[in-house]
Short mmCIF file of C-alpha atoms in Angstrom, two decimals:
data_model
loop_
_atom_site.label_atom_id
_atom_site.label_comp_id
_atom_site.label_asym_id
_atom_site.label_seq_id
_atom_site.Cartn_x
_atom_site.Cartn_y
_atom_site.Cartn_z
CA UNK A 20 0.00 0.00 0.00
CA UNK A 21 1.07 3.21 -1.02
CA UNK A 22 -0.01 6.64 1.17
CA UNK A 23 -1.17 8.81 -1.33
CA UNK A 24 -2.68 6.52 -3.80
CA UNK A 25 -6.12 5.75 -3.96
CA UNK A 26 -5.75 2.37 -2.04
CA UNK A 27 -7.78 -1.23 -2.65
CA UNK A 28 -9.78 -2.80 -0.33
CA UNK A 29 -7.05 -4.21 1.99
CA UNK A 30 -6.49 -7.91 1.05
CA UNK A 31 -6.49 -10.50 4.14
CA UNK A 32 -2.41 -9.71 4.62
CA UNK A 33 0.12 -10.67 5.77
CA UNK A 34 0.87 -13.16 3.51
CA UNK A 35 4.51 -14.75 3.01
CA UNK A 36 7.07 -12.72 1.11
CA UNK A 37 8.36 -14.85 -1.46
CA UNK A 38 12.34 -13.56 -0.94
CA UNK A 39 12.16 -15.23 2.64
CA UNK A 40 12.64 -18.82 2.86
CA UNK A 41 15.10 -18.58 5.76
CA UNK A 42 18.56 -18.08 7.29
CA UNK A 43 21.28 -20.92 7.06
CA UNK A 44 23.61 -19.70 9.39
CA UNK A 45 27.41 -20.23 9.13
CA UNK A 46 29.57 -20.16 12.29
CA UNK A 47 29.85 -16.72 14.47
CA UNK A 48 32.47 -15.29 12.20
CA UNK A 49 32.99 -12.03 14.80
CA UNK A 50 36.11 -10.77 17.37
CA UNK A 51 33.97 -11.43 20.55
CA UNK A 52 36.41 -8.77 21.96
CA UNK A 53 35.73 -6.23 19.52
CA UNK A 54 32.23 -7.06 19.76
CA UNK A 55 32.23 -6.05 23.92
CA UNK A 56 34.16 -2.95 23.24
CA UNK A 57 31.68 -1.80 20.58
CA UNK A 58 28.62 -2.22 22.97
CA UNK A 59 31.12 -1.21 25.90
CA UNK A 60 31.23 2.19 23.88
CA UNK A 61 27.45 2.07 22.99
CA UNK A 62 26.87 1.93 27.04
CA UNK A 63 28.89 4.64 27.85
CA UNK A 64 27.79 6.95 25.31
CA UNK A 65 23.78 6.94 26.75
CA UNK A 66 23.79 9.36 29.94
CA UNK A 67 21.26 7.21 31.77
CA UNK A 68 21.25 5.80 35.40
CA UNK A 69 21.24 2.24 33.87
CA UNK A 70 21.96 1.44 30.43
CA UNK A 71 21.82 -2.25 28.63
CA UNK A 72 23.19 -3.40 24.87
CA UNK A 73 21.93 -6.79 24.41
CA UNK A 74 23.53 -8.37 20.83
CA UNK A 75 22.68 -11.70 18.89
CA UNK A 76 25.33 -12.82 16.27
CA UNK A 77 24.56 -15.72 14.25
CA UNK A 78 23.30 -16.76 17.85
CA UNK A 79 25.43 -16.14 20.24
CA UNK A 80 24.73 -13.39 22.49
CA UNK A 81 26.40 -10.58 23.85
CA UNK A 82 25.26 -8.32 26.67
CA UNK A 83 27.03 -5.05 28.15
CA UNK A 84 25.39 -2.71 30.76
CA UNK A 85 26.49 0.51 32.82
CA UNK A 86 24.74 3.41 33.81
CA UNK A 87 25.61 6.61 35.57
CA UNK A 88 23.79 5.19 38.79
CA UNK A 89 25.30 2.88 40.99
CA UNK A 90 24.66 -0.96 40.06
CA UNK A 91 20.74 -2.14 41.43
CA UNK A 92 20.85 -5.12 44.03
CA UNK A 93 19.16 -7.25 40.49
CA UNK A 94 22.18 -7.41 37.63
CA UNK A 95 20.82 -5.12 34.92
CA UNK A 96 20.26 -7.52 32.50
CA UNK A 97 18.10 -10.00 34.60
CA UNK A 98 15.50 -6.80 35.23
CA UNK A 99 12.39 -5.85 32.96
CA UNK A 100 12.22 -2.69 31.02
CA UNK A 101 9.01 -0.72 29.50
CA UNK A 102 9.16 -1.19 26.17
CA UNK A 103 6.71 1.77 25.62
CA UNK A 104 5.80 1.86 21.40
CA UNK A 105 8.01 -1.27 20.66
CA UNK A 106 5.34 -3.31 22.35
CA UNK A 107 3.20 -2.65 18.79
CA UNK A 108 5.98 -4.96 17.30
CA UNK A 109 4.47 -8.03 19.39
CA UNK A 110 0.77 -6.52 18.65
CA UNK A 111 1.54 -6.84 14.83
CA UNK A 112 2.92 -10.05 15.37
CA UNK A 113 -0.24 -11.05 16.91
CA UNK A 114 -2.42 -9.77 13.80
CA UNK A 115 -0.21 -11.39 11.51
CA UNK A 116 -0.50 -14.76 13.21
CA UNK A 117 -4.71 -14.34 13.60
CA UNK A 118 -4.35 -13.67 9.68
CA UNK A 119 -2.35 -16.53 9.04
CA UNK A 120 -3.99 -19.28 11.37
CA UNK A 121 -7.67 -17.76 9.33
CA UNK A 122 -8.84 -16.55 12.54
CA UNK A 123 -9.82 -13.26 10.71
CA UNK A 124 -8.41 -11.02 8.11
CA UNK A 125 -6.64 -7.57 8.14
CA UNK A 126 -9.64 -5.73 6.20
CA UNK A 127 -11.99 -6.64 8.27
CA UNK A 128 -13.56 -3.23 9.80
CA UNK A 129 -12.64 -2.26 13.47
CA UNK A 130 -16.06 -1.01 14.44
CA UNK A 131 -17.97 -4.00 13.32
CA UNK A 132 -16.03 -5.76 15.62
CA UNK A 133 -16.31 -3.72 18.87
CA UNK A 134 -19.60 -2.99 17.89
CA UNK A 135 -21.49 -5.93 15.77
CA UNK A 136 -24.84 -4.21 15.56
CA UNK A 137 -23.03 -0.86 13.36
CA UNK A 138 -22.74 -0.85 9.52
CA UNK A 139 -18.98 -0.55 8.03
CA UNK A 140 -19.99 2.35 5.92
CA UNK A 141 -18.09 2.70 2.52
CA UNK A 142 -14.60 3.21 3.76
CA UNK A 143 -14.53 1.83 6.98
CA UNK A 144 -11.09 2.36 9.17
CA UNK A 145 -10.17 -1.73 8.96
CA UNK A 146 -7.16 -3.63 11.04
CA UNK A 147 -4.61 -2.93 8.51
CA UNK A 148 -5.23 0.45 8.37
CA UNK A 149 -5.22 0.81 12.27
CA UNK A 150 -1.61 -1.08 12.22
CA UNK A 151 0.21 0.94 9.93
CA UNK A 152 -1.06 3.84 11.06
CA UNK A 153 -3.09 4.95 7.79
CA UNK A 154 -6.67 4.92 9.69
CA UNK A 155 -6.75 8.76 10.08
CA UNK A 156 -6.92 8.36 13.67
CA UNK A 157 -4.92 11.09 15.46
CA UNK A 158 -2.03 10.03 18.08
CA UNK A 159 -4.95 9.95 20.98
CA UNK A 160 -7.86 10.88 21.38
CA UNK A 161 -9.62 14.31 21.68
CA UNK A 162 -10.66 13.96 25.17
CA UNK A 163 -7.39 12.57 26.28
CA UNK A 164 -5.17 15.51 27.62
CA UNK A 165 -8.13 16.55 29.74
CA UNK A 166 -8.12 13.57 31.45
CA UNK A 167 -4.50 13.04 31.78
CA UNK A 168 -3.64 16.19 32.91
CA UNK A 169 -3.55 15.50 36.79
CA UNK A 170 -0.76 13.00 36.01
CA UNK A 171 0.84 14.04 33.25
CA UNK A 172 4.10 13.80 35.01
CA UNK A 173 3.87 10.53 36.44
CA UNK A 174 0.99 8.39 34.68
CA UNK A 175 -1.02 9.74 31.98
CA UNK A 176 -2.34 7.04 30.28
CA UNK A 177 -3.80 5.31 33.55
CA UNK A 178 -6.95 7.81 33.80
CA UNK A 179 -8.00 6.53 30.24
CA UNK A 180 -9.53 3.09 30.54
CA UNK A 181 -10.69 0.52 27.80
CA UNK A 182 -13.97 1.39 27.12
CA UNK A 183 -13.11 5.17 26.23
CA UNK A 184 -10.46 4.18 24.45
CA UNK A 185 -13.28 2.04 22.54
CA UNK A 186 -15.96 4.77 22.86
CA UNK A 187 -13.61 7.69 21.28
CA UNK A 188 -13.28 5.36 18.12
CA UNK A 189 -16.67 4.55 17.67
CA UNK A 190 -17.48 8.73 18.17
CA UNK A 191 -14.72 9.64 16.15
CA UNK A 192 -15.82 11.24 13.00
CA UNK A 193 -13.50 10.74 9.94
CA UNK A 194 -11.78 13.80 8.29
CA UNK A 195 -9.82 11.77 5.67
CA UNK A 196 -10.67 8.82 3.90
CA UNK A 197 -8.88 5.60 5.69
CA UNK A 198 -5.58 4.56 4.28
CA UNK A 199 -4.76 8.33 2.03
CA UNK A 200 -2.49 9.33 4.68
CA UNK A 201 0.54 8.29 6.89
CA UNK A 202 0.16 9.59 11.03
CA UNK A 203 1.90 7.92 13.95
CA UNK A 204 -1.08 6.88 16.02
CA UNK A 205 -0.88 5.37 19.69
CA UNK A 206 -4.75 5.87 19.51
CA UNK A 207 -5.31 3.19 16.64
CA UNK A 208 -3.15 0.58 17.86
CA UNK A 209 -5.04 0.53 20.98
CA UNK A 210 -8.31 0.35 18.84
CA UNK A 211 -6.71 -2.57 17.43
CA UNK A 212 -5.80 -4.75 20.34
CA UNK A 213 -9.57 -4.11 21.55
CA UNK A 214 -10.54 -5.04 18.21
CA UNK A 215 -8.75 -8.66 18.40
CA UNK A 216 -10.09 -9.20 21.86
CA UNK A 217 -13.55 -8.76 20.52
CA UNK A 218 -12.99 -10.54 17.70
CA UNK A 219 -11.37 -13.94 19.90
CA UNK A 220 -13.70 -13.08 22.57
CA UNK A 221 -10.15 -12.98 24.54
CA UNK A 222 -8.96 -10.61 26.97
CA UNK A 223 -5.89 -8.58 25.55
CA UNK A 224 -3.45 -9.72 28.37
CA UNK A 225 -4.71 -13.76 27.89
CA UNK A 226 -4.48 -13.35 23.92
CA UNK A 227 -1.24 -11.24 23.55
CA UNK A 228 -0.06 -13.82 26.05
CA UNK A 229 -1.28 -17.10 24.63
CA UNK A 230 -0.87 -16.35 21.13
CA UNK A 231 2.77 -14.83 21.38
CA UNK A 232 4.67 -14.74 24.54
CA UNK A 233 4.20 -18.00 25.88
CA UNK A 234 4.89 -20.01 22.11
CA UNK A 235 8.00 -17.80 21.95
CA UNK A 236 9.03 -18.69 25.49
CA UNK A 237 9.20 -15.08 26.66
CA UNK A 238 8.98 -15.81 30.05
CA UNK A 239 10.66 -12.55 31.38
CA UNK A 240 7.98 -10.66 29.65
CA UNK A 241 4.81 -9.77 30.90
CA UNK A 242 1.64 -6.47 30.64
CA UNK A 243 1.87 -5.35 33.89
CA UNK A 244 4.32 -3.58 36.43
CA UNK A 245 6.16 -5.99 38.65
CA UNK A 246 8.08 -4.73 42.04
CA UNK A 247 11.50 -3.53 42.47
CA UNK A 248 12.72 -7.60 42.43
CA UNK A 249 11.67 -7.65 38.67
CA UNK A 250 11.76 -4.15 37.21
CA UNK A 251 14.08 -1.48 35.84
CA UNK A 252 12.89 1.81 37.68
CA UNK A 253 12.52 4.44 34.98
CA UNK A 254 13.75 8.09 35.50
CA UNK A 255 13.07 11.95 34.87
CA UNK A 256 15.10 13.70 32.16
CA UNK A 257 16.95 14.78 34.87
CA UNK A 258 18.44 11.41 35.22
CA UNK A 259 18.30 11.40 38.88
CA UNK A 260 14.04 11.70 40.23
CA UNK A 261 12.36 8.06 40.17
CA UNK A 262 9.24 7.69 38.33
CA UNK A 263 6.38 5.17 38.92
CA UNK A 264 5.92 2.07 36.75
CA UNK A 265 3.78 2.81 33.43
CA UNK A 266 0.08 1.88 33.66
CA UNK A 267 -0.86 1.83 30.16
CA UNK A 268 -4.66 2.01 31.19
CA UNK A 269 -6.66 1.41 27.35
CA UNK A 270 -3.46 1.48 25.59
CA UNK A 271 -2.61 -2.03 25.82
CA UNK A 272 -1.92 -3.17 22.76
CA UNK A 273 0.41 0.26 21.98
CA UNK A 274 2.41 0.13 24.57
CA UNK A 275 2.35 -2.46 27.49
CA UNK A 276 4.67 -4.84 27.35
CA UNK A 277 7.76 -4.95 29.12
CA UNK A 278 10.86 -7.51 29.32
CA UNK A 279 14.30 -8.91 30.11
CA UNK A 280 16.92 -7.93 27.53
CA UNK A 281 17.45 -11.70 27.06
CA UNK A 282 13.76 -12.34 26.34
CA UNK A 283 14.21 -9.28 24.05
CA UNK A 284 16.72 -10.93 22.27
CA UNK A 285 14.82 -14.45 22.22
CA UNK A 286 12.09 -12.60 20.71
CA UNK A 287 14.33 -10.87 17.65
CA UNK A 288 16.15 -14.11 16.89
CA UNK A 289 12.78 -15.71 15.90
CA UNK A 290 12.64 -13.32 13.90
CA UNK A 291 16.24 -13.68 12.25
CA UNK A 292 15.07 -17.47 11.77
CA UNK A 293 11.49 -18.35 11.48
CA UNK A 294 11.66 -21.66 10.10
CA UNK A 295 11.01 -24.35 11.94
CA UNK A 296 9.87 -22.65 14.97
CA UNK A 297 6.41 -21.13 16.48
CA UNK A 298 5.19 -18.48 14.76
CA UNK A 299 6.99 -19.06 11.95
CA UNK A 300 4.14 -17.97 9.14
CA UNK A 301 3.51 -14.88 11.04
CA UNK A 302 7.28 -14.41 11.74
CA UNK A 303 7.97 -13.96 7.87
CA UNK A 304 4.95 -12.08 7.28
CA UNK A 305 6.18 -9.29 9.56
CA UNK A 306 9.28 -8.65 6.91
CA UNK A 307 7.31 -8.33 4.65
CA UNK A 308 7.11 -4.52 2.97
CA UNK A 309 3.06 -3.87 3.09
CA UNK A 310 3.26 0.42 3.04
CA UNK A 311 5.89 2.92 1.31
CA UNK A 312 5.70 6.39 2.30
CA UNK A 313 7.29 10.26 1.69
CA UNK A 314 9.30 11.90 -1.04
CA UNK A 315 10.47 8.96 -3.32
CA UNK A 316 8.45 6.43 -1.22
CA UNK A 317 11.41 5.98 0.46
CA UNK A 318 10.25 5.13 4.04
CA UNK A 319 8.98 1.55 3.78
CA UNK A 320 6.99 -0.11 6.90
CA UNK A 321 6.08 -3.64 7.18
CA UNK A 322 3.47 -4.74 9.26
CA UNK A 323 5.62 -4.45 12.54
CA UNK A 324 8.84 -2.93 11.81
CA UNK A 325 9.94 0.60 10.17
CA UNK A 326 12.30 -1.05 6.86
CA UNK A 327 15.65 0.56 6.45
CA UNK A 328 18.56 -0.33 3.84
CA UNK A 329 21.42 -0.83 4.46
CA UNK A 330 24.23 -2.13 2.50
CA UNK A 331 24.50 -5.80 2.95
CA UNK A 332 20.57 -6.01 3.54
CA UNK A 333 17.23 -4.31 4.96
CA UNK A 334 17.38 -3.17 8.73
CA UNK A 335 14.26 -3.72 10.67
CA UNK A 336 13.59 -1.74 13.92
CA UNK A 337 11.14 0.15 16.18
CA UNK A 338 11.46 2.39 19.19
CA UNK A 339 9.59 3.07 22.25
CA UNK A 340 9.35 5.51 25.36
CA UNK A 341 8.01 6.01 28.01
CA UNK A 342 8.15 8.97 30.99
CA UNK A 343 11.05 7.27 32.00
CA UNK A 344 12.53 4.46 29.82
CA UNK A 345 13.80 4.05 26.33
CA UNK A 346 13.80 0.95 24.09
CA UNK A 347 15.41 0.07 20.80
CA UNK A 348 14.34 -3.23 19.04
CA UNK A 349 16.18 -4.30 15.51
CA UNK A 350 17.27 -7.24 13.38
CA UNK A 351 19.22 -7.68 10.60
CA UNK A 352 18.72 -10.97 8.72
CA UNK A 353 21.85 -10.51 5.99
CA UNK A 354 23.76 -10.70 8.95
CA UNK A 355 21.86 -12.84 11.64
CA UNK A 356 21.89 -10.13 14.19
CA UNK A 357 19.84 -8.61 16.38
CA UNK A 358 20.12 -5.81 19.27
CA UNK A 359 17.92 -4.89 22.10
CA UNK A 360 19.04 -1.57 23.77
CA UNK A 361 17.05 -0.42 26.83
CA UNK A 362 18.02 2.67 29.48
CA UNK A 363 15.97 3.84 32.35
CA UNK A 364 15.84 7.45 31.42
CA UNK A 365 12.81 10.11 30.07
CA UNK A 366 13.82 11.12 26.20
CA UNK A 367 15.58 14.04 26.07
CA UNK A 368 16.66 16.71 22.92
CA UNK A 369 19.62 15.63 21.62
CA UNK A 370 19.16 12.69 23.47
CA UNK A 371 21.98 9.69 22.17
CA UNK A 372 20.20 6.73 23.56
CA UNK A 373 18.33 5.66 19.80
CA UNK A 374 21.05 6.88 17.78
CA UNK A 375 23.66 5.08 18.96
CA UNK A 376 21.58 1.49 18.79
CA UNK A 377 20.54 2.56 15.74
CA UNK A 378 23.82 2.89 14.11
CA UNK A 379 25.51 0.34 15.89
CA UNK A 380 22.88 -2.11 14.26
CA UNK A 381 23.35 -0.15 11.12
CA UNK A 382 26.81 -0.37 10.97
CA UNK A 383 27.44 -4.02 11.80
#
């Protein structure tokens, strides 16, 4: 799908990209040593009170963390971090594996699902369109600041449950047609994960769960806060004042999960090899190119991932924040490697966290 172009009715996608049949993987051909001093560097560059650089090569793993605060009583990497917007790569994992099982199909329309008794109307905003952010939907709802102002500081998105986050969508009156136009859109992935629940009958936490974390084996991940035994503590921009644990509230299925660096890295490597494994339909579908975008169409999104080039290969990634975390998810499978950066501090301007893991991937 291109933005711009009067679009199709969405076909029931993902389907299987016919350039990805697998990754035979030769022997780690890497320095280890040069490897640690590369995320060694990566560490220190991020000014955050703790800092972790989880790398996969060809399967063997690599992890380096740091931090300008003093080491927690947990080791770094053994703690779970808010992945903030890279949770949406597990919920378009999920749709991609409900479209390739035939439990449904990405053009089905959103509002006939939360709300079986409405008509789709002639361009109705439809699951595709809600995950790659094409449903016109703007980033949250109308309503939302109003509500979220008392804790705007500590836990905005708490004071919005699910059922306004469903009622907004159903009210929400379209300004352009579904799938003319490219906007980032927190609001209609968390349409979408209520969608899928209504359409399993299956509570988002039991279906993200069931479908995804437990086949994968992601045991150190899970949709809700934890205590201080099992969670990273997130941080102000000021590097220093604690923040509470994120409460995502209706926003689910944008922005809930959170994980060990090592399940991170479990969870990119079934990416970097699908065959064989769980998933493994849904795992290829997700490299798959389904939306190009701006001058030249040169920004290219699959149903998961934002698509890069680089030299040897494409470069598949996606970020995430929250008021006091950062995450960094990519794979490369030219190279059989994958990186999973997280750092326990708010997103500042100039901020070096996502440029460094960006170009350390990018650079391999």
């Amino acid at each position: 799908m291109t933005v711009g172009a009067h679009p199709a009715r969405p076909a029931p996608w993902p389907g299987v990209p016919p350039d990805v049949t697998g990754v035979t993987w030769s022997e780690a051909p890497g320095d280890d040593e040069a490897v640690r001093r590369r995320l060694d560097e990566a560490v220190d560059a991020v000014a955050a009170p703790d800092v972790v650089f989880a790398l996969s090569r060809h399967g063997r793993r690599t992890v380096r963390t740091g931090g300008t605060a003093p080491p927690p009583p947990v080791p770094r990497e053994q703690l779970r971090y808010e992945m903030g917007s890279a949770s949406k790569t597990f919920t378009g994992l999920l749709l991609a594996h409900l479209t390739q099982t035939g439990r449904l199909t990405a053009g089905e329309p959103a509002a006939t699902l939360l709300d079986p008794a409405r008509r789709p109307g002639d361009d109705p905003v439809t699951l595709a369109h809600l995950i790659t952010h094409t449903s016109g939907l703007p980033a949250l709802p109308a309503d939302f600041f109003v509500r979220a102002l008392p804790t705007w500081h500590t836990n905005p998105y708490a004071r919005y449950p699910a059922e306004r986050v469903i009622d907004a969508f159903l009210r929400h009156r379209q300004r352009h047609r579904p799938g003319t136009r490219w906007h980032y859109s927190n609001f209609a992935v968390a349409v979408l994960g209520h969608a899928l629940a209504a359409a399993t009958a299956t509570p988002w936490d039991e279906l993200l769960t069931g479908q995804v974390l437990d086949p994968l084996r992601l045991s150190g991940a899970t949709l809700a806060p934890g205590g201080p035994d099992t969670d990273a503590t997130g941080h102000r921009r000021d590097g220093t004042t604690p923040v509470p644990p994120l409460t995502v509230g209706g926003f689910q299925a944008a922005g809930a999960v959170r994980a060990t660096p090592h399940d991170l890295l479990t969870f990119l490597e079934a990416h970097l090899d699908p065959v064989g494994g769980p998933l493994a339909a849904a795992l290829r579908a997700v490299r798959r190119p389904v939306l190009r975008r701006g001058l030249g169409h040169r920004h290219v999104h699959t149903v998961a991932w934002f698509q890069h080039p680089t030299e040897c290969g494409p470069m598949y990634f996606h970020g995430g924040a929250t008021l006091g975390q950062q995450a960094f998810l990519g794979f490369r499978p030219d190279i059989g490697t994958a990186l999973a950066a997280v750092c326990t501090r708010r997103f500042r301007a100039g901020d070096a966290f996502v440029p460094t893991a960006y170009s350390l991937l990018a650079e391999m």
